[in-house]
mmCIF file of C-alpha atoms and ligand atoms in Angstrom:
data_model
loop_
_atom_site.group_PDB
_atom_site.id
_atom_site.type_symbol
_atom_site.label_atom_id
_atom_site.label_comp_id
_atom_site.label_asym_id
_atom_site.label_seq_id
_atom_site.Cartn_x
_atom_site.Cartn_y
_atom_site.Cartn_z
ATOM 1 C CA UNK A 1130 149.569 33.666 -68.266
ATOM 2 C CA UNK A 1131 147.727 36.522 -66.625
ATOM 3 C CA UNK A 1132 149.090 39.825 -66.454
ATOM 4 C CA UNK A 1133 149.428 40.549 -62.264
ATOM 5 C CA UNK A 1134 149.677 44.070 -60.384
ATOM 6 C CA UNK A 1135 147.852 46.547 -58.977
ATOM 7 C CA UNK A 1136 146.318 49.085 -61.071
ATOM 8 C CA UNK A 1137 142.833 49.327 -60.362
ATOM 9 C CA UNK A 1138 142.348 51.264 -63.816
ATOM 10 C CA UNK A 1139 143.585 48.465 -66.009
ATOM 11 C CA UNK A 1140 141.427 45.975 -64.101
ATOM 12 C CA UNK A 1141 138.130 48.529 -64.293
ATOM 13 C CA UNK A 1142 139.170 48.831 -68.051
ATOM 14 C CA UNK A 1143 139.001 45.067 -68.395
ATOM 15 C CA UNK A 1144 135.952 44.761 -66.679
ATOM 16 C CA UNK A 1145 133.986 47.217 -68.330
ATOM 17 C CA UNK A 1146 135.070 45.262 -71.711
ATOM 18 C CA UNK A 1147 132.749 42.606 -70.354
ATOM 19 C CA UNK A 1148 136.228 40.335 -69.611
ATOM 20 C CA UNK A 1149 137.072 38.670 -66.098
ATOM 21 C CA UNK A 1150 139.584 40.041 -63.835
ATOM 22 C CA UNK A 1151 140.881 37.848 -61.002
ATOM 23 C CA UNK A 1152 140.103 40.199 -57.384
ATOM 24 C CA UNK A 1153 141.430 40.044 -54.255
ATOM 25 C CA UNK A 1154 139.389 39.961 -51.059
ATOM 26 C CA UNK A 1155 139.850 39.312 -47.764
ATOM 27 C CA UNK A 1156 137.966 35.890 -47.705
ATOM 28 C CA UNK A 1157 139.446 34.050 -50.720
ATOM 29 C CA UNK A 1158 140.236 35.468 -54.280
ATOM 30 C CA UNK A 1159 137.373 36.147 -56.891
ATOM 31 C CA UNK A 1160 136.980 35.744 -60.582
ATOM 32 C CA UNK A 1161 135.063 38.573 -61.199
ATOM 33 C CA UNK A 1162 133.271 39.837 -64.086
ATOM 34 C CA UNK A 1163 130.298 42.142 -64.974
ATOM 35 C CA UNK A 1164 126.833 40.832 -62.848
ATOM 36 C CA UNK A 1165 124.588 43.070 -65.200
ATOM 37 C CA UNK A 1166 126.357 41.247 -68.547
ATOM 38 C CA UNK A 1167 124.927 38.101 -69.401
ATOM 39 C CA UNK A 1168 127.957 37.150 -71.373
ATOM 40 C CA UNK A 1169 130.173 37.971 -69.015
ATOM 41 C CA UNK A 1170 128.381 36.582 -66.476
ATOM 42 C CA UNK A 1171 128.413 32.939 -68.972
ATOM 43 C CA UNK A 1172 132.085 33.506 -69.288
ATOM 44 C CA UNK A 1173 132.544 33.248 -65.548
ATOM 45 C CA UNK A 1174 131.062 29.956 -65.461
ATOM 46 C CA UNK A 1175 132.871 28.539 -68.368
ATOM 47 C CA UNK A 1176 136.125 29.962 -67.230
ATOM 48 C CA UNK A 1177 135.640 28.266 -63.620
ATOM 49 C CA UNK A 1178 134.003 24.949 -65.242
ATOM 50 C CA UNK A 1179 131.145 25.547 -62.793
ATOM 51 C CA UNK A 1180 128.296 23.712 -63.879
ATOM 52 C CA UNK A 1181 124.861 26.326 -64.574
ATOM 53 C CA UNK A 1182 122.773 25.582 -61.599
ATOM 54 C CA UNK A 1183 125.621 26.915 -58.850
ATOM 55 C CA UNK A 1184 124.537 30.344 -58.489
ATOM 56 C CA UNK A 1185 127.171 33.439 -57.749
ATOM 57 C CA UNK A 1186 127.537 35.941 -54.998
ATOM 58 C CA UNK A 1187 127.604 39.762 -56.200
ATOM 59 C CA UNK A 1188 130.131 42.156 -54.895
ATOM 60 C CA UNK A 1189 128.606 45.661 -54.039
ATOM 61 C CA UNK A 1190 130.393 48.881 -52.478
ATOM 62 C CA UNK A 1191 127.536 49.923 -50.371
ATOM 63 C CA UNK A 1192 124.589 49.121 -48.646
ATOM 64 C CA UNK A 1193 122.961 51.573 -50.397
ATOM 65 C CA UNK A 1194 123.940 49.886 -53.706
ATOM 66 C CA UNK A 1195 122.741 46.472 -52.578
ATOM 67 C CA UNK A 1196 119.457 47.878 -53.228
ATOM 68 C CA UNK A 1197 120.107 48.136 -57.296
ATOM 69 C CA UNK A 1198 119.914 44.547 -57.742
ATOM 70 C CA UNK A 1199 117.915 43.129 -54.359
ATOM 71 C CA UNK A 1200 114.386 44.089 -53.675
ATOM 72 C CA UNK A 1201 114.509 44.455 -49.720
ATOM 73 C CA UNK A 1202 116.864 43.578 -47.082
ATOM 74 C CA UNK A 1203 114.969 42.068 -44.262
ATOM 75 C CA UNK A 1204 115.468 43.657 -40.890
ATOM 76 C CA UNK A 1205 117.151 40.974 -39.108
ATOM 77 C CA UNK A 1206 119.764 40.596 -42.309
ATOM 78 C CA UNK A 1207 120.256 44.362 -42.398
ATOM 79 C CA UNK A 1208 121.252 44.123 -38.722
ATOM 80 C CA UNK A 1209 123.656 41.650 -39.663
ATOM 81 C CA UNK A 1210 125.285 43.278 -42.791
ATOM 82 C CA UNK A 1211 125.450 46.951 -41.088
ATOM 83 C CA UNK A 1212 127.518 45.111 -38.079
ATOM 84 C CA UNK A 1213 130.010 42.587 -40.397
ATOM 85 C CA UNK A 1214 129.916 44.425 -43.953
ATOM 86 C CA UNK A 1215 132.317 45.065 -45.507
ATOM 87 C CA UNK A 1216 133.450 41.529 -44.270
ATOM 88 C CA UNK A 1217 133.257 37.919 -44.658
ATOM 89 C CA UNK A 1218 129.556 37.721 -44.661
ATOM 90 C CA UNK A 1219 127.234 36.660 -47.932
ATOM 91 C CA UNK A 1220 123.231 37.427 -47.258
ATOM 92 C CA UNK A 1221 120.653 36.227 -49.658
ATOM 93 C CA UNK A 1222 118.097 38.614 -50.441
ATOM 94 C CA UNK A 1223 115.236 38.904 -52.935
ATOM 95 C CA UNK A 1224 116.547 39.567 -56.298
ATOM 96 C CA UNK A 1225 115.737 42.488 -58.731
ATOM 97 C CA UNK A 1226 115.277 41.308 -62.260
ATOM 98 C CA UNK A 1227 117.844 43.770 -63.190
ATOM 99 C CA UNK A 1228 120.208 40.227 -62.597
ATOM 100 C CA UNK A 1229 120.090 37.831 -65.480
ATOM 101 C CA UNK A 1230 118.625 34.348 -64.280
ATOM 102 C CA UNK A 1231 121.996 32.768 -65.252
ATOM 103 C CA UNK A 1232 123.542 34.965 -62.133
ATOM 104 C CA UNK A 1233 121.365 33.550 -59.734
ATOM 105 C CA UNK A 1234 121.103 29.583 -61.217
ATOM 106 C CA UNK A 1235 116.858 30.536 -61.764
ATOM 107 C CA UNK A 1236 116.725 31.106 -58.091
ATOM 108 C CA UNK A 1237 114.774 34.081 -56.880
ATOM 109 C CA UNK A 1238 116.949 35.338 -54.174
ATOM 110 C CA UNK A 1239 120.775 36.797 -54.603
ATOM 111 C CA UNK A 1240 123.591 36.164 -52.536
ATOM 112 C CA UNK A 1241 125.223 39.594 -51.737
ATOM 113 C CA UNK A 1242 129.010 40.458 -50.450
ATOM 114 C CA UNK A 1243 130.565 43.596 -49.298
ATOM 115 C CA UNK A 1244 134.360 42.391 -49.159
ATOM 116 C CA UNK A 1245 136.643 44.369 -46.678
ATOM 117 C CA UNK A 1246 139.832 44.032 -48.870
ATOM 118 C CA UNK A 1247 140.775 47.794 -49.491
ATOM 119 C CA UNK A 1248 141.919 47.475 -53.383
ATOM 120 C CA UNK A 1249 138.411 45.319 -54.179
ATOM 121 C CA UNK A 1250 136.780 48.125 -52.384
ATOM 122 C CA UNK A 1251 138.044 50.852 -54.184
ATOM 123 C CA UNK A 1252 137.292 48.595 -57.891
ATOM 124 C CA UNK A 1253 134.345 48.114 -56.609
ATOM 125 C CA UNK A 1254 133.523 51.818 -55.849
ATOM 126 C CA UNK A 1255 134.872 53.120 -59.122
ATOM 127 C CA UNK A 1256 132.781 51.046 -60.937
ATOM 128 C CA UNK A 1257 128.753 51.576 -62.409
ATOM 129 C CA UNK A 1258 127.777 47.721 -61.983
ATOM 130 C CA UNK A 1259 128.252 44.988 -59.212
ATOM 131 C CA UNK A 1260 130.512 42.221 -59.892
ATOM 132 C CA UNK A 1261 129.848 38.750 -59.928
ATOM 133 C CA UNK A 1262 132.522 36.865 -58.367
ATOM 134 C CA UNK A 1263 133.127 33.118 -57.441
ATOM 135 C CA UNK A 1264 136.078 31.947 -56.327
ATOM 136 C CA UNK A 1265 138.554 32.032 -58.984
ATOM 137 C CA UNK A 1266 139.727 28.287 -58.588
ATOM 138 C CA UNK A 1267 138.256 25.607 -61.025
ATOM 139 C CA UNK A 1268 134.966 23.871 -60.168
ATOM 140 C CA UNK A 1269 135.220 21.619 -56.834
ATOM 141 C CA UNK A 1270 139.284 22.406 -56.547
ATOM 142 C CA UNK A 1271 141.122 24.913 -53.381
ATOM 143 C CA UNK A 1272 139.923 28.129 -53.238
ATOM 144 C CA UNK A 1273 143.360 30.778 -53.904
ATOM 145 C CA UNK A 1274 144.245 32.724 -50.861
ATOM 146 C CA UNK A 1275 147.104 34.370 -52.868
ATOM 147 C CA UNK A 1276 147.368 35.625 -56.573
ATOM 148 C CA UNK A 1277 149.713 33.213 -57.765
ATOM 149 C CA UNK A 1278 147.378 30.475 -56.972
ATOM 150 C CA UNK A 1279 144.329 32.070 -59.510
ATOM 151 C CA UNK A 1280 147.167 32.285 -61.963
ATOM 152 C CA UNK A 1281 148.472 29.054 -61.903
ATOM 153 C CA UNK A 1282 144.732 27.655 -62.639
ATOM 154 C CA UNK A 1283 142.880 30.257 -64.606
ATOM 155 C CA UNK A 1284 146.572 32.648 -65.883
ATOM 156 C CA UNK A 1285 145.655 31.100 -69.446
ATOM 157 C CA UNK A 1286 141.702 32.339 -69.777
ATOM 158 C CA UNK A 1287 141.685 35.490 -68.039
ATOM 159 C CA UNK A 1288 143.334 38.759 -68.910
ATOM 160 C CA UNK A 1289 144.477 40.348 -65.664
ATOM 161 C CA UNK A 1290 144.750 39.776 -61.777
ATOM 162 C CA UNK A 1291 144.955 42.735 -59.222
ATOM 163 C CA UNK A 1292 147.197 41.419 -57.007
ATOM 164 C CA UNK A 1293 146.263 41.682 -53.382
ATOM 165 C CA UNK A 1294 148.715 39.997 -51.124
ATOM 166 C CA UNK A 1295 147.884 36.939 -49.288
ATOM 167 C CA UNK A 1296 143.932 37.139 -48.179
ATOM 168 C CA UNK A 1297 143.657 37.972 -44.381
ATOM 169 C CA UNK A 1298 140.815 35.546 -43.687
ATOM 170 C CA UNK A 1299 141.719 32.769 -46.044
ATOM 171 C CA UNK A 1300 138.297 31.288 -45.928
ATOM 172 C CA UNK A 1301 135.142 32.065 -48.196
ATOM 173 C CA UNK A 1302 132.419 33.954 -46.625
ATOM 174 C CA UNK A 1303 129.866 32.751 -44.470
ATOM 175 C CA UNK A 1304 126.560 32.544 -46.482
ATOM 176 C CA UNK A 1305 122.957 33.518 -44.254
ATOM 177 C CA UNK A 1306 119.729 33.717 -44.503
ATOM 178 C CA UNK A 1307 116.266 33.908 -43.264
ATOM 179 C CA UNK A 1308 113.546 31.394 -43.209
ATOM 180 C CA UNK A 1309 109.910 32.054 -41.554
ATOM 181 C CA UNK A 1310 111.729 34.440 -39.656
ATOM 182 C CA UNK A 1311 114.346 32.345 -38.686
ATOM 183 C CA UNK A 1312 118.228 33.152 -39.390
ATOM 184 C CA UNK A 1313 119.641 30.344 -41.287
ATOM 185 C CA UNK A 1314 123.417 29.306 -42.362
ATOM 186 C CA UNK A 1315 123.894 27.908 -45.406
ATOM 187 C CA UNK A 1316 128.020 28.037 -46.055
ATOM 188 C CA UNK A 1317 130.276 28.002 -42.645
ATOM 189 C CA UNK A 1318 132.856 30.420 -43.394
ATOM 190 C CA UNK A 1319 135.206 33.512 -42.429
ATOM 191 C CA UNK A 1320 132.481 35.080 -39.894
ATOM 192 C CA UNK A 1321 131.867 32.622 -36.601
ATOM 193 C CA UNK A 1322 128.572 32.236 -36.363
ATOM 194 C CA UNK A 1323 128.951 33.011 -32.671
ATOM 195 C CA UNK A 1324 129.461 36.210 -33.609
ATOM 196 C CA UNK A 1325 126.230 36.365 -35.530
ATOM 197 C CA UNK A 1326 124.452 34.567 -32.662
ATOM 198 C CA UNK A 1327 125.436 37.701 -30.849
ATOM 199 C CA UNK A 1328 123.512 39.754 -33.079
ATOM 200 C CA UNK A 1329 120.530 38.212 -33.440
ATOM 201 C CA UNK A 1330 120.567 35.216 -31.373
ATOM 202 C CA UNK A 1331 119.765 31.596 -31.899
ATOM 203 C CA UNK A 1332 120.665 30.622 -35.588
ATOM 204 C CA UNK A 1333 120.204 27.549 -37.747
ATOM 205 C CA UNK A 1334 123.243 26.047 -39.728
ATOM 206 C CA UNK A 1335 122.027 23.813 -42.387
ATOM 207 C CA UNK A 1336 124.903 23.461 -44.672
ATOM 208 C CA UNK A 1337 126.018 19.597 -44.706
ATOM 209 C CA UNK A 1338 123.891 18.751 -47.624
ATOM 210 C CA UNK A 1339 125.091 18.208 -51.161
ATOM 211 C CA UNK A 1340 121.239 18.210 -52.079
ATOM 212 C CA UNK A 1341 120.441 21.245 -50.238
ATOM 213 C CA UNK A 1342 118.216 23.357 -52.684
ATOM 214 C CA UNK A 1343 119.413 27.332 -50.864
ATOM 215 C CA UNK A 1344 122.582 26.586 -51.089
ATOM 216 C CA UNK A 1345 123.276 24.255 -54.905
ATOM 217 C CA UNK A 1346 126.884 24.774 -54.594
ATOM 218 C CA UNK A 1347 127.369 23.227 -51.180
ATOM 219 C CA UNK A 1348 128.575 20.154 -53.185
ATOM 220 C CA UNK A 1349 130.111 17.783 -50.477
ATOM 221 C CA UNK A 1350 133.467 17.034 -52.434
ATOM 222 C CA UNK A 1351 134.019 20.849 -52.808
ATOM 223 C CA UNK A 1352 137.131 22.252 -52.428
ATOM 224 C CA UNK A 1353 139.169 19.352 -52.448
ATOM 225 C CA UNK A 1354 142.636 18.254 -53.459
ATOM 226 C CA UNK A 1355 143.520 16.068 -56.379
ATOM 227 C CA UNK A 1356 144.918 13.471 -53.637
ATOM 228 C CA UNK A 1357 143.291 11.184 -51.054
ATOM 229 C CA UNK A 1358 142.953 13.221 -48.594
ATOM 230 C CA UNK A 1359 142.281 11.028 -45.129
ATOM 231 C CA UNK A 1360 141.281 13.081 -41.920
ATOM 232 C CA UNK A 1361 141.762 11.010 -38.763
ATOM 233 C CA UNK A 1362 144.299 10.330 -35.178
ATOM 234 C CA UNK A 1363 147.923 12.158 -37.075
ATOM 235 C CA UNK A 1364 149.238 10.098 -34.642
ATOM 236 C CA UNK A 1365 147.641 6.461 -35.543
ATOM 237 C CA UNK A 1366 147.711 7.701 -39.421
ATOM 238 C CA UNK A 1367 151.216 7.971 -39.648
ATOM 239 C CA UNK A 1368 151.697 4.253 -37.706
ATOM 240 C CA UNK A 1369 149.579 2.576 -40.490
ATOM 241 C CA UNK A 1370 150.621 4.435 -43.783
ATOM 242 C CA UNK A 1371 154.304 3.648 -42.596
ATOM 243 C CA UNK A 1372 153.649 0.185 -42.116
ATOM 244 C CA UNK A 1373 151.725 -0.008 -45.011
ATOM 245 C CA UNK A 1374 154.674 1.455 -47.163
ATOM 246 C CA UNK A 1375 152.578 4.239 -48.866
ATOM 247 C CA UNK A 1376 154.191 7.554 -49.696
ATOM 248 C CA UNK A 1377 152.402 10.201 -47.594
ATOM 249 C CA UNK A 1378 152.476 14.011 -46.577
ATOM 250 C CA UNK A 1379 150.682 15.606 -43.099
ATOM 251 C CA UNK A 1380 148.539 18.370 -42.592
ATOM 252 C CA UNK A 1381 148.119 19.021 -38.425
ATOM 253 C CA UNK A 1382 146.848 21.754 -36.733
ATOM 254 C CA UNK A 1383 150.250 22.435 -34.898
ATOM 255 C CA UNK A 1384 152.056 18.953 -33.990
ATOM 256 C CA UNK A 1385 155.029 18.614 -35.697
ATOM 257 C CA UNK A 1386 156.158 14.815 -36.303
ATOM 258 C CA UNK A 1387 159.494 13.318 -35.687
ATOM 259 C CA UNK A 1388 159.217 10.437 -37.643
ATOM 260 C CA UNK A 1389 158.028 12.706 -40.786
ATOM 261 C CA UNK A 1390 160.457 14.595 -42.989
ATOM 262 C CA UNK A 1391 160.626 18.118 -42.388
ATOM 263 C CA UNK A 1392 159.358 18.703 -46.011
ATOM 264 C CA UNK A 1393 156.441 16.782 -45.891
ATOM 265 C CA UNK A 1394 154.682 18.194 -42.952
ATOM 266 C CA UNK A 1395 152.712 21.403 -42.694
ATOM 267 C CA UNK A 1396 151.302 22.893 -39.415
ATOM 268 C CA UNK A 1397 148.624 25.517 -39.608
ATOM 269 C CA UNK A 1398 149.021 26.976 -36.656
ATOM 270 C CA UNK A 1399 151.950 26.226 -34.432
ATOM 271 C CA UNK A 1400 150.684 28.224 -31.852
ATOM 272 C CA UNK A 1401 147.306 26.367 -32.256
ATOM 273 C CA UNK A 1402 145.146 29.637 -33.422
ATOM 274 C CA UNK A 1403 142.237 28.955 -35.166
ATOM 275 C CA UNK A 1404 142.507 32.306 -36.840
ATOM 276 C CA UNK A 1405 145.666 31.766 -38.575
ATOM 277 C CA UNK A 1406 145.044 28.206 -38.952
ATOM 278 C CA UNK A 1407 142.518 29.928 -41.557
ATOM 279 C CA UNK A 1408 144.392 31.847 -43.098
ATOM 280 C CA UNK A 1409 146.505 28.957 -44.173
ATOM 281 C CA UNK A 1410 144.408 26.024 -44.520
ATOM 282 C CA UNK A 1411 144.083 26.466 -48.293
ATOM 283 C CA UNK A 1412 147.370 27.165 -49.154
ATOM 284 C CA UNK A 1413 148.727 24.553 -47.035
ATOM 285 C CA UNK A 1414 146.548 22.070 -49.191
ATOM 286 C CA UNK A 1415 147.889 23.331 -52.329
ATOM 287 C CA UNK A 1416 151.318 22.899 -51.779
ATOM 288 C CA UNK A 1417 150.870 19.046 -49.912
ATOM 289 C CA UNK A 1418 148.814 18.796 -53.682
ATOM 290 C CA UNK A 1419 152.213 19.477 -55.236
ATOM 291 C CA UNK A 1420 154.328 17.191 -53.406
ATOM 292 C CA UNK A 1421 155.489 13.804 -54.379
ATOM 293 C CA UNK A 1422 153.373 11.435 -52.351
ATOM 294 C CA UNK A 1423 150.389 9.651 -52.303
ATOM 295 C CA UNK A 1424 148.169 10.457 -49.731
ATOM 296 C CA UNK A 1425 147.673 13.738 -47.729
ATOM 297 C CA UNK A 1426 146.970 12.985 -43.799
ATOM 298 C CA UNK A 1427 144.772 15.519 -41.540
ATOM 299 C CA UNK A 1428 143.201 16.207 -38.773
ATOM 300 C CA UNK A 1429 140.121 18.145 -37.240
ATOM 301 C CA UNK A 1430 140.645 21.193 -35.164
ATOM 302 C CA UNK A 1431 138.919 22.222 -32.069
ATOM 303 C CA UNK A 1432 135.155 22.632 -33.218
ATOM 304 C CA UNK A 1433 134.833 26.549 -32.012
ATOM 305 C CA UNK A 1434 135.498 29.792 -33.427
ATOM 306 C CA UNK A 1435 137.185 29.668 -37.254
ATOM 307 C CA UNK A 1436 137.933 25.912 -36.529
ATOM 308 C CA UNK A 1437 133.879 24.984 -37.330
ATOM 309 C CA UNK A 1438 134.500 26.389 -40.641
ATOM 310 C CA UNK A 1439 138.205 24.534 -41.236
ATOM 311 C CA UNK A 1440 136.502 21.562 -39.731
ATOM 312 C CA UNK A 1441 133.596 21.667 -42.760
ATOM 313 C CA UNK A 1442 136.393 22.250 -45.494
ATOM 314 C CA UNK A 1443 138.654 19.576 -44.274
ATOM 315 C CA UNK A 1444 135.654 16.892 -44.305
ATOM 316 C CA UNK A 1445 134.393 18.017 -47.832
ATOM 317 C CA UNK A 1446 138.395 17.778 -49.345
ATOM 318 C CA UNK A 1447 138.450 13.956 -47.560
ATOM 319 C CA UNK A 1448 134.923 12.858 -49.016
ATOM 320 C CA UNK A 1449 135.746 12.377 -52.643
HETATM 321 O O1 TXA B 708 134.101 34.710 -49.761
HETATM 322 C C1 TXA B 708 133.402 34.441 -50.724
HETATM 323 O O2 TXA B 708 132.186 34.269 -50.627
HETATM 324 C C2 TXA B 708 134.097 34.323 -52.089
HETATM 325 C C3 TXA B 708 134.667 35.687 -52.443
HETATM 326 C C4 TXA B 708 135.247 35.743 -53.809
HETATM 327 O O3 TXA B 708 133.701 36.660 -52.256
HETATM 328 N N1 TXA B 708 133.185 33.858 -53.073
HETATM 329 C C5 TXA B 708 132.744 32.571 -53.118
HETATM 330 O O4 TXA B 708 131.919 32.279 -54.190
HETATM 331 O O5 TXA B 708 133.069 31.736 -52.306
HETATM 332 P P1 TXA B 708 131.590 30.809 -54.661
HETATM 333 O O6 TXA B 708 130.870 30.985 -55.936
HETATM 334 O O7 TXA B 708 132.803 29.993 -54.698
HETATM 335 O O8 TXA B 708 130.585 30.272 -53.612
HETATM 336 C C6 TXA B 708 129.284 30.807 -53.604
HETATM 337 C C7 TXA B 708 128.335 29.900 -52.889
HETATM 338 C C8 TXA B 708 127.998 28.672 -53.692
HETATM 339 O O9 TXA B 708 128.041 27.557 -52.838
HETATM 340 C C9 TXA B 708 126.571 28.947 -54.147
HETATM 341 O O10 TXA B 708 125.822 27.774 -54.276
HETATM 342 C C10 TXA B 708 126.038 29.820 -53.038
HETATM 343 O O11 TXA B 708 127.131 30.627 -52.706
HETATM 344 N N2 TXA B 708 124.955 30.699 -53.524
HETATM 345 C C11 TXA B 708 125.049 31.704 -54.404
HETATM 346 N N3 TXA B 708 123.854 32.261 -54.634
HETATM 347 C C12 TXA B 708 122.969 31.585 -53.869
HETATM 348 C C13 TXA B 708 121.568 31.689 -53.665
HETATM 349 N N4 TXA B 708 120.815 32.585 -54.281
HETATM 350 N N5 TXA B 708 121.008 30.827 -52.795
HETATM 351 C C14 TXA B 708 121.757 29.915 -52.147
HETATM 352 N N6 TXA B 708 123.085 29.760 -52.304
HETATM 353 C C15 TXA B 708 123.679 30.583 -53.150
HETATM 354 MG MG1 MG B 709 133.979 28.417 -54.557
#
């Protein structure tokens, strides 16, 4: 298992080494390693299982810094990341060759993160190179939201986690970009695109695809639990796995169910906010993973705010 705490040092040490450290942020946890090292950068994609042509994101302390390893930020992006950086919100910008090809799957753009979390912040400051970071689950499985949950996965093949508490946001970053001067969405995540309509008005969200060439990764069955996972009426769900006899756990926004155990119901939010419904979602799905039934049973939330993106993880875990 993975050696967990907090010293930045140990974790800079590591890195520098060319080994992964697991790194908290305030989307989802990251298995970061070296974005400059081409052997660290491999390692990250054996270590996760990720498959060559999913490209990562690079974590950065600045905007200044952005601008060792991407050629230009275009204006309407730069608006974007001086209002929501640090903070959930990926851009993809020309890359510098500085980046080995294996970083960026052959593609000729980067996809570029300023996290808000204050210890990844202060790694990230202290160190001479920008980190490459996916999140530290294995390929197509729940993101972590906690430490535990990148040990319990990846404890055996990396050296060291800096533990960061639970992650605020709980959902991976929203990924952007531009297009003939359009502003484009390619990943739903922890920033609402309302509030990025707000910046620079109307934007595009193309992100259903699991052919879509900006975004390779946007795999439809991605982060998904080892269960059936079956999204539908809690209400009706419940009615016909009972009468069918099958063992199942439920997953509801904030309706608890009488005729369910105690212990095999989660709700996200039991004061129905979409915010903390977030924050949860992920851990929620790991430990229904764990228990001793069958199926998992969900619904969808209220298609606003944070609930868009919960909406787009909670079809992708119930299409395998
Ligand atoms: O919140 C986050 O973004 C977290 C934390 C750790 O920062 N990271 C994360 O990384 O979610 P990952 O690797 O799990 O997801 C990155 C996504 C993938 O779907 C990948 O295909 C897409 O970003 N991506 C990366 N580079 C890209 C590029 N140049 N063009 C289009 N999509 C890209
Ligand atoms: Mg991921």
């Amino acid at each position: 298992m993975a050696e967990i705490g907090q010293d930045i040092a140990k974790a800079k040490a590591f890195l520098e080494k060319g080994e992964l450290v697991g790194i908290p942020t305030e989307t989802v946890y990251g298995l970061g390693g070296n974005a400059l090292n081409p052997d660290a950068v491999a390692k990250i994609f054996a270590t996760k299982n990720r498959p060559e042509f999913d490209p990562l994101i690079i974590h950065t302390s600045s905007i200044e810094r952005v601008l060792e390893f991407a050629v230009e930020i275009p204006e309407v992006l730069r608006l974007l990341g001086e209002k929501f950086w640090p903070g959930p919100l990926t851009l993809l910008l020309p890359k510098k060759n500085i980046l080995p090809d294996l970083v960026t799957s052959g593609l000729d753009t980067v996809a570029v993160r300023i996290p808000g979390h204050a210890l990844s912040r202060e790694l990230l400051s202290g160190l001479d190179f920008p980190l490459a970071a996916p999140s530290a689950n294995p390929f197509g499985y729940i993101s972590p939201t906690k430490a535990s949950h990148v040990n319990d996965q990846l404890g055996d093949k990396i050296p060291y986690i800096l533990d960061g508490g639970t992650c605020e946001v709980g959902l991976e970053s929203t990924i952007v970009g531009v297009e003939r001067d359009k502003v484009v969405v390619y990943r739903l995540g922890g920033l609402d695109v309302k509030e990025i309509e707000d910046v620079v008005g109307d934007v595009r969200v193309m992100t259903h695809s699991s052919s879509n060439p900006k975004s390779p990764g946007m795999l439809k069955n991605h982060y998904a639990p080892t269960k059936p996972f079956v999204l539908g009426n809690l209400k009706t769900l419940i009615k016909e796995y009972q009468l069918k006899g099958v063992t199942f756990a439920v997953l509801s926004f904030r309706d608890v169910f009488k005729t369910v155990p105690i212990g095999q119901q989660i709700q996200l939010s039991p004061s129905a906010n979409l915010n903390e419904a977030a924050k949860n979602l992920f851990a929620a799905m790991r430990a229904l993973d764990t228990m001793d039934v069958s199926v998992i049973l969900s619904e969808l939330l209220p298609e606003q705010g944070l609930g868009r993106a919960v909406n787009d993880r909670l079809r992708r875990a119930s299409a395998n």
